[in-house]
PDB file of C-alpha atoms and ligand atoms in Angstrom:
ATOM      1  CA  UNK A   8    -234.077 -69.187 -14.865  1.00 97.00           C
ATOM      2  CA  UNK A   9    -237.276 -70.672 -13.553  1.00 98.00           C
ATOM      3  CA  UNK A  10    -239.271 -73.790 -14.553  1.00 98.00           C
ATOM      4  CA  UNK A  11    -242.273 -73.137 -17.048  1.00 98.00           C
ATOM      5  CA  UNK A  12    -245.803 -73.023 -15.571  1.00 98.00           C
ATOM      6  CA  UNK A  13    -249.212 -73.312 -17.451  1.00 97.00           C
ATOM      7  CA  UNK A  14    -249.386 -69.687 -17.742  1.00 97.00           C
ATOM      8  CA  UNK A  15    -246.230 -69.623 -20.036  1.00 98.00           C
ATOM      9  CA  UNK A  16    -248.175 -71.654 -22.644  1.00 97.00           C
ATOM     10  CA  UNK A  17    -248.696 -68.500 -24.795  1.00 97.00           C
ATOM     11  CA  UNK A  18    -245.120 -67.223 -24.565  1.00 97.00           C
ATOM     12  CA  UNK A  19    -243.914 -70.729 -25.560  1.00 96.00           C
ATOM     13  CA  UNK A  20    -246.331 -70.927 -28.375  1.00 95.00           C
ATOM     14  CA  UNK A  21    -245.468 -67.548 -29.624  1.00 94.00           C
ATOM     15  CA  UNK A  22    -241.765 -68.101 -29.443  1.00 95.00           C
ATOM     16  CA  UNK A  23    -242.090 -71.501 -31.329  1.00 92.00           C
ATOM     17  CA  UNK A  24    -244.073 -69.806 -34.095  1.00 90.00           C
ATOM     18  CA  UNK A  25    -241.286 -67.337 -34.964  1.00 89.00           C
ATOM     19  CA  UNK A  26    -240.171 -68.599 -38.346  1.00 87.00           C
ATOM     20  CA  UNK A  27    -236.913 -66.755 -38.272  1.00 88.00           C
ATOM     21  CA  UNK A  28    -235.879 -68.255 -34.979  1.00 90.00           C
ATOM     22  CA  UNK A  29    -237.166 -71.811 -35.427  1.00 89.00           C
ATOM     23  CA  UNK A  30    -235.667 -72.767 -38.718  1.00 89.00           C
ATOM     24  CA  UNK A  31    -233.296 -75.393 -36.834  1.00 91.00           C
ATOM     25  CA  UNK A  32    -235.888 -76.544 -34.246  1.00 92.00           C
ATOM     26  CA  UNK A  33    -238.553 -79.012 -34.602  1.00 87.00           C
ATOM     27  CA  UNK A  34    -241.889 -77.783 -35.726  1.00 85.00           C
ATOM     28  CA  UNK A  35    -244.412 -77.096 -33.014  1.00 85.00           C
ATOM     29  CA  UNK A  36    -248.081 -77.436 -34.189  1.00 82.00           C
ATOM     30  CA  UNK A  37    -251.286 -77.031 -32.508  1.00 88.00           C
ATOM     31  CA  UNK A  38    -252.821 -74.095 -30.331  1.00 92.00           C
ATOM     32  CA  UNK A  39    -251.985 -72.412 -26.971  1.00 94.00           C
ATOM     33  CA  UNK A  40    -254.506 -74.976 -25.579  1.00 95.00           C
ATOM     34  CA  UNK A  41    -252.462 -77.906 -26.614  1.00 94.00           C
ATOM     35  CA  UNK A  42    -249.352 -76.248 -25.523  1.00 95.00           C
ATOM     36  CA  UNK A  43    -250.921 -76.097 -21.952  1.00 96.00           C
ATOM     37  CA  UNK A  44    -251.728 -79.784 -22.164  1.00 96.00           C
ATOM     38  CA  UNK A  45    -248.098 -80.395 -23.170  1.00 96.00           C
ATOM     39  CA  UNK A  46    -246.915 -78.269 -20.037  1.00 97.00           C
ATOM     40  CA  UNK A  47    -249.192 -80.285 -17.722  1.00 97.00           C
ATOM     41  CA  UNK A  48    -247.695 -83.547 -19.003  1.00 97.00           C
ATOM     42  CA  UNK A  49    -244.152 -82.076 -18.620  1.00 98.00           C
ATOM     43  CA  UNK A  50    -244.788 -81.032 -15.061  1.00 98.00           C
ATOM     44  CA  UNK A  51    -245.209 -84.631 -14.116  1.00 98.00           C
ATOM     45  CA  UNK A  52    -241.922 -85.490 -15.594  1.00 98.00           C
ATOM     46  CA  UNK A  53    -240.274 -82.434 -13.795  1.00 98.00           C
ATOM     47  CA  UNK A  54    -241.751 -83.662 -10.541  1.00 98.00           C
ATOM     48  CA  UNK A  55    -239.969 -86.842 -11.201  1.00 97.00           C
ATOM     49  CA  UNK A  56    -236.796 -84.863 -12.011  1.00 96.00           C
ATOM     50  CA  UNK A  57    -236.695 -86.421 -15.458  1.00 97.00           C
ATOM     51  CA  UNK A  58    -236.830 -83.116 -17.404  1.00 98.00           C
ATOM     52  CA  UNK A  59    -236.632 -79.303 -16.770  1.00 98.00           C
ATOM     53  CA  UNK A  60    -237.904 -76.696 -18.902  1.00 98.00           C
ATOM     54  CA  UNK A  61    -236.934 -73.232 -18.050  1.00 98.00           C
ATOM     55  CA  UNK A  62    -237.989 -69.603 -18.918  1.00 98.00           C
ATOM     56  CA  UNK A  63    -234.996 -67.449 -18.970  1.00 98.00           C
ATOM     57  CA  UNK A  64    -235.964 -64.179 -17.305  1.00 98.00           C
ATOM     58  CA  UNK A  65    -234.392 -60.786 -16.578  1.00 96.00           C
ATOM     59  CA  UNK A  66    -234.024 -59.905 -13.073  1.00 94.00           C
ATOM     60  CA  UNK A  67    -237.066 -57.771 -13.531  1.00 96.00           C
ATOM     61  CA  UNK A  68    -238.968 -60.866 -14.484  1.00 95.00           C
ATOM     62  CA  UNK A  69    -239.039 -60.148 -18.243  1.00 97.00           C
ATOM     63  CA  UNK A  70    -239.221 -63.227 -20.289  1.00 98.00           C
ATOM     64  CA  UNK A  71    -236.040 -63.444 -22.388  1.00 98.00           C
ATOM     65  CA  UNK A  72    -236.084 -67.055 -23.760  1.00 98.00           C
ATOM     66  CA  UNK A  73    -236.473 -70.817 -23.175  1.00 98.00           C
ATOM     67  CA  UNK A  74    -234.204 -73.759 -22.603  1.00 98.00           C
ATOM     68  CA  UNK A  75    -234.822 -77.415 -21.829  1.00 98.00           C
ATOM     69  CA  UNK A  76    -232.830 -80.378 -20.332  1.00 98.00           C
ATOM     70  CA  UNK A  77    -234.098 -83.892 -21.022  1.00 98.00           C
ATOM     71  CA  UNK A  78    -233.009 -87.307 -22.005  1.00 97.00           C
ATOM     72  CA  UNK A  79    -231.153 -88.014 -18.773  1.00 98.00           C
ATOM     73  CA  UNK A  80    -228.824 -91.056 -19.236  1.00 97.00           C
ATOM     74  CA  UNK A  81    -226.527 -92.496 -16.705  1.00 94.00           C
ATOM     75  CA  UNK A  82    -223.971 -89.869 -16.456  1.00 97.00           C
ATOM     76  CA  UNK A  83    -224.961 -87.479 -19.169  1.00 98.00           C
ATOM     77  CA  UNK A  84    -227.832 -85.008 -19.788  1.00 98.00           C
ATOM     78  CA  UNK A  85    -229.255 -83.614 -22.912  1.00 98.00           C
ATOM     79  CA  UNK A  86    -230.086 -79.847 -23.403  1.00 98.00           C
ATOM     80  CA  UNK A  87    -231.888 -78.023 -26.225  1.00 96.00           C
ATOM     81  CA  UNK A  88    -234.967 -76.223 -27.264  1.00 95.00           C
ATOM     82  CA  UNK A  89    -232.836 -73.186 -26.670  1.00 97.00           C
ATOM     83  CA  UNK A  90    -234.510 -70.107 -27.945  1.00 97.00           C
ATOM     84  CA  UNK A  91    -233.826 -66.315 -27.053  1.00 97.00           C
ATOM     85  CA  UNK A  92    -235.939 -63.425 -28.006  1.00 96.00           C
ATOM     86  CA  UNK A  93    -234.700 -60.881 -30.511  1.00 93.00           C
ATOM     87  CA  UNK A  94    -233.173 -57.891 -28.735  1.00 93.00           C
ATOM     88  CA  UNK A  95    -232.514 -59.829 -25.215  1.00 97.00           C
ATOM     89  CA  UNK A  96    -229.449 -58.441 -23.437  1.00 97.00           C
ATOM     90  CA  UNK A  97    -226.315 -59.829 -25.342  1.00 96.00           C
ATOM     91  CA  UNK A  98    -225.035 -61.959 -22.277  1.00 97.00           C
ATOM     92  CA  UNK A  99    -228.404 -63.974 -22.177  1.00 98.00           C
ATOM     93  CA  UNK A 100    -226.960 -66.850 -24.250  1.00 97.00           C
ATOM     94  CA  UNK A 101    -223.808 -67.257 -22.320  1.00 97.00           C
ATOM     95  CA  UNK A 102    -225.620 -66.673 -18.911  1.00 97.00           C
ATOM     96  CA  UNK A 103    -228.248 -69.413 -19.701  1.00 98.00           C
ATOM     97  CA  UNK A 104    -225.763 -71.832 -21.001  1.00 98.00           C
ATOM     98  CA  UNK A 105    -223.669 -71.492 -17.870  1.00 98.00           C
ATOM     99  CA  UNK A 106    -226.871 -71.843 -15.640  1.00 98.00           C
ATOM    100  CA  UNK A 107    -227.676 -75.169 -17.461  1.00 98.00           C
ATOM    101  CA  UNK A 108    -224.236 -76.515 -16.922  1.00 98.00           C
ATOM    102  CA  UNK A 109    -224.114 -75.494 -13.213  1.00 98.00           C
ATOM    103  CA  UNK A 110    -227.555 -77.115 -12.672  1.00 98.00           C
ATOM    104  CA  UNK A 111    -226.679 -80.284 -14.671  1.00 98.00           C
ATOM    105  CA  UNK A 112    -223.174 -80.728 -13.276  1.00 98.00           C
ATOM    106  CA  UNK A 113    -223.388 -79.698  -9.651  1.00 98.00           C
ATOM    107  CA  UNK A 114    -227.132 -79.842  -8.576  1.00 97.00           C
ATOM    108  CA  UNK A 115    -228.035 -82.933 -10.647  1.00 97.00           C
ATOM    109  CA  UNK A 116    -224.483 -84.510 -10.471  1.00 98.00           C
ATOM    110  CA  UNK A 117    -223.906 -85.406 -14.163  1.00 98.00           C
ATOM    111  CA  UNK A 118    -220.426 -85.959 -15.578  1.00 98.00           C
ATOM    112  CA  UNK A 119    -221.279 -85.093 -19.213  1.00 98.00           C
ATOM    113  CA  UNK A 120    -223.702 -83.400 -21.429  1.00 98.00           C
ATOM    114  CA  UNK A 121    -224.826 -84.327 -24.810  1.00 98.00           C
ATOM    115  CA  UNK A 122    -226.907 -82.419 -27.439  1.00 98.00           C
ATOM    116  CA  UNK A 123    -227.316 -82.178 -31.160  1.00 97.00           C
ATOM    117  CA  UNK A 124    -227.208 -79.131 -33.524  1.00 98.00           C
ATOM    118  CA  UNK A 125    -228.626 -79.193 -37.047  1.00 97.00           C
ATOM    119  CA  UNK A 126    -226.123 -78.776 -39.789  1.00 97.00           C
ATOM    120  CA  UNK A 127    -226.236 -75.000 -40.926  1.00 96.00           C
ATOM    121  CA  UNK A 128    -226.863 -73.587 -37.664  1.00 97.00           C
ATOM    122  CA  UNK A 129    -223.362 -72.247 -37.836  1.00 97.00           C
ATOM    123  CA  UNK A 130    -223.698 -69.634 -35.122  1.00 95.00           C
ATOM    124  CA  UNK A 131    -224.913 -72.118 -32.540  1.00 97.00           C
ATOM    125  CA  UNK A 132    -222.384 -74.740 -33.712  1.00 98.00           C
ATOM    126  CA  UNK A 133    -219.704 -71.921 -33.029  1.00 98.00           C
ATOM    127  CA  UNK A 134    -221.219 -71.126 -29.652  1.00 97.00           C
ATOM    128  CA  UNK A 135    -220.758 -74.631 -28.339  1.00 98.00           C
ATOM    129  CA  UNK A 136    -217.443 -75.076 -29.726  1.00 97.00           C
ATOM    130  CA  UNK A 137    -216.143 -71.798 -28.104  1.00 96.00           C
ATOM    131  CA  UNK A 138    -217.537 -73.123 -24.901  1.00 96.00           C
ATOM    132  CA  UNK A 139    -215.272 -76.264 -25.344  1.00 97.00           C
ATOM    133  CA  UNK A 140    -217.868 -78.821 -26.482  1.00 98.00           C
ATOM    134  CA  UNK A 141    -216.577 -81.352 -29.174  1.00 98.00           C
ATOM    135  CA  UNK A 142    -218.449 -82.788 -31.995  1.00 98.00           C
ATOM    136  CA  UNK A 143    -218.405 -86.584 -31.535  1.00 98.00           C
ATOM    137  CA  UNK A 144    -220.630 -87.758 -34.362  1.00 98.00           C
ATOM    138  CA  UNK A 145    -222.719 -86.680 -37.215  1.00 98.00           C
ATOM    139  CA  UNK A 146    -225.438 -87.724 -39.714  1.00 98.00           C
ATOM    140  CA  UNK A 147    -227.023 -86.185 -42.817  1.00 97.00           C
ATOM    141  CA  UNK A 148    -228.870 -83.537 -40.816  1.00 96.00           C
ATOM    142  CA  UNK A 149    -227.005 -82.838 -37.481  1.00 97.00           C
ATOM    143  CA  UNK A 150    -223.886 -82.819 -35.427  1.00 98.00           C
ATOM    144  CA  UNK A 151    -223.834 -84.578 -32.026  1.00 98.00           C
ATOM    145  CA  UNK A 152    -221.844 -82.769 -29.274  1.00 98.00           C
ATOM    146  CA  UNK A 153    -220.431 -83.912 -25.994  1.00 98.00           C
ATOM    147  CA  UNK A 154    -219.300 -81.680 -23.300  1.00 98.00           C
ATOM    148  CA  UNK A 155    -217.601 -82.887 -20.057  1.00 98.00           C
ATOM    149  CA  UNK A 156    -217.674 -81.544 -16.711  1.00 98.00           C
ATOM    150  CA  UNK A 157    -213.870 -81.326 -16.517  1.00 97.00           C
ATOM    151  CA  UNK A 158    -213.909 -79.174 -19.709  1.00 97.00           C
ATOM    152  CA  UNK A 159    -216.646 -77.080 -18.390  1.00 98.00           C
ATOM    153  CA  UNK A 160    -214.491 -76.445 -15.291  1.00 97.00           C
ATOM    154  CA  UNK A 161    -211.971 -74.633 -17.486  1.00 96.00           C
ATOM    155  CA  UNK A 162    -214.838 -72.746 -19.410  1.00 95.00           C
ATOM    156  CA  UNK A 163    -216.342 -71.720 -16.128  1.00 96.00           C
ATOM    157  CA  UNK A 164    -213.157 -70.004 -15.069  1.00 96.00           C
ATOM    158  CA  UNK A 165    -213.088 -68.053 -18.184  1.00 95.00           C
ATOM    159  CA  UNK A 166    -216.669 -67.017 -17.962  1.00 95.00           C
ATOM    160  CA  UNK A 167    -216.875 -66.403 -14.057  1.00 93.00           C
ATOM    161  CA  UNK A 168    -217.887 -62.829 -14.469  1.00 96.00           C
ATOM    162  CA  UNK A 169    -221.324 -64.106 -15.914  1.00 95.00           C
ATOM    163  CA  UNK A 170    -221.957 -66.235 -13.027  1.00 91.00           C
TER     164      UNK A 170
HETATM  165  C1  COA B 217    -229.352 -70.400 -29.965  1.00 58.94           C
HETATM  166  C2  COA B 217    -229.650 -69.050 -29.317  1.00 58.94           C
HETATM  167  C3  COA B 217    -230.324 -69.158 -28.064  1.00 58.94           C
HETATM  168  C4  COA B 217    -228.244 -68.459 -28.922  1.00 58.94           C
HETATM  169  O1  COA B 217    -228.398 -67.153 -28.435  1.00 58.94           O
HETATM  170  P1  COA B 217    -227.573 -65.910 -29.264  1.00 58.94           P
HETATM  171  O2  COA B 217    -227.940 -64.645 -28.575  1.00 58.94           O
HETATM  172  O3  COA B 217    -227.917 -66.029 -30.755  1.00 58.94           O
HETATM  173  O4  COA B 217    -226.133 -66.335 -29.102  1.00 58.94           O
HETATM  174  P2  COA B 217    -224.706 -65.617 -29.700  1.00 58.94           P
HETATM  175  O5  COA B 217    -223.985 -66.835 -30.115  1.00 58.94           O
HETATM  176  O6  COA B 217    -225.157 -64.541 -30.629  1.00 58.94           O
HETATM  177  O7  COA B 217    -224.185 -64.999 -28.310  1.00 58.94           O
HETATM  178  C5  COA B 217    -224.600 -63.813 -27.862  1.00 58.94           C
HETATM  179  C6  COA B 217    -223.612 -62.705 -27.797  1.00 58.94           C
HETATM  180  O8  COA B 217    -222.514 -63.273 -26.811  1.00 58.94           O
HETATM  181  C7  COA B 217    -221.228 -63.427 -27.551  1.00 58.94           C
HETATM  182  N1  COA B 217    -220.518 -64.763 -27.230  1.00 58.94           N
HETATM  183  C8  COA B 217    -221.122 -65.895 -27.401  1.00 58.94           C
HETATM  184  N2  COA B 217    -220.118 -67.022 -27.059  1.00 58.94           N
HETATM  185  C9  COA B 217    -219.198 -66.211 -26.546  1.00 58.94           C
HETATM  186  C10 COA B 217    -218.015 -66.582 -26.095  1.00 58.94           C
HETATM  187  N3  COA B 217    -217.717 -67.784 -25.918  1.00 58.94           N
HETATM  188  N4  COA B 217    -217.116 -65.546 -25.798  1.00 58.94           N
HETATM  189  C11 COA B 217    -217.446 -64.317 -25.983  1.00 58.94           C
HETATM  190  N5  COA B 217    -218.426 -63.964 -26.348  1.00 58.94           N
HETATM  191  C12 COA B 217    -219.407 -64.871 -26.862  1.00 58.94           C
HETATM  192  C13 COA B 217    -221.533 -63.395 -29.089  1.00 58.94           C
HETATM  193  O9  COA B 217    -220.559 -62.964 -29.773  1.00 58.94           O
HETATM  194  C14 COA B 217    -222.901 -62.578 -29.062  1.00 58.94           C
HETATM  195  O10 COA B 217    -222.271 -61.133 -29.160  1.00 58.94           O
HETATM  196  P3  COA B 217    -222.520 -60.334 -30.485  1.00 58.94           P
HETATM  197  O11 COA B 217    -223.928 -60.203 -30.674  1.00 58.94           O
HETATM  198  O12 COA B 217    -221.698 -59.054 -30.079  1.00 58.94           O
HETATM  199  O13 COA B 217    -221.829 -61.122 -31.449  1.00 58.94           O
HETATM  200  C15 COA B 217    -230.216 -68.086 -30.315  1.00 58.94           C
HETATM  201  O14 COA B 217    -229.339 -68.033 -31.521  1.00 58.94           O
HETATM  202  C16 COA B 217    -231.610 -68.618 -30.860  1.00 58.94           C
HETATM  203  O15 COA B 217    -232.598 -68.406 -30.336  1.00 58.94           O
HETATM  204  N6  COA B 217    -231.511 -69.345 -31.950  1.00 58.94           N
HETATM  205  C17 COA B 217    -232.737 -69.990 -32.692  1.00 58.94           C
HETATM  206  C18 COA B 217    -233.074 -71.242 -32.100  1.00 58.94           C
HETATM  207  C19 COA B 217    -231.837 -72.298 -32.110  1.00 58.94           C
HETATM  208  O16 COA B 217    -231.276 -72.388 -33.193  1.00 58.94           O
HETATM  209  N7  COA B 217    -231.695 -72.896 -31.085  1.00 58.94           N
HETATM  210  C20 COA B 217    -230.560 -73.852 -30.980  1.00 58.94           C
HETATM  211  C21 COA B 217    -230.963 -75.140 -31.344  1.00 58.94           C
HETATM  212  S1  COA B 217    -229.613 -76.533 -31.060  1.00 58.94           S
END
């Protein structure tokens, strides 16, 4: 995983236009140019360690997906904007989720993670539940999850072959 650069604008834009994949994500409008502007602003937040937006790549630097960490609160970070290309290797989802938690819990020092998943996005809800995350709240459109570092430590043992 590496942080996004201005040159990734087209990749991000194309990924966010894929209607089959973005049904449960917020709509990104505009152009490749406005995506570049967004990245330039994001890079300022990255410098201040307020947000991290990653391109998920294969070892051969083939772009496989995107994932973002944001809304850093006292002891908890949020992650989302998670999007993986069709036909990416099967382990891409597990590997990228593990990398997010490794970075959030150990490099950044958070104790918890929070994120929301839209109702109906059942595959993703199941993914997080298998990882050990818990639904702590809901509204009409989404479920709110929490995942604690101590629970991650159990999960990590189970998935250590992916690390
Ligand atoms: C969210 C997203 C990145 C997850 O990636 P994914 O590849 O669909 O993830 P999957 O749950 O299918 O997991 C990949 C594989 O690992 C397996 N797997 C996942 N969790 C596992 C676990 N805990 N233990 C064992 N295997 C597991 C899955 O079974 C799957 O293998 P399969 O294809 O043989 O069934 C992807 O679905 C996506 O881009 N979705 C659209 C955008 C979106 O909704 N983002 C989330 C917003 S909250």
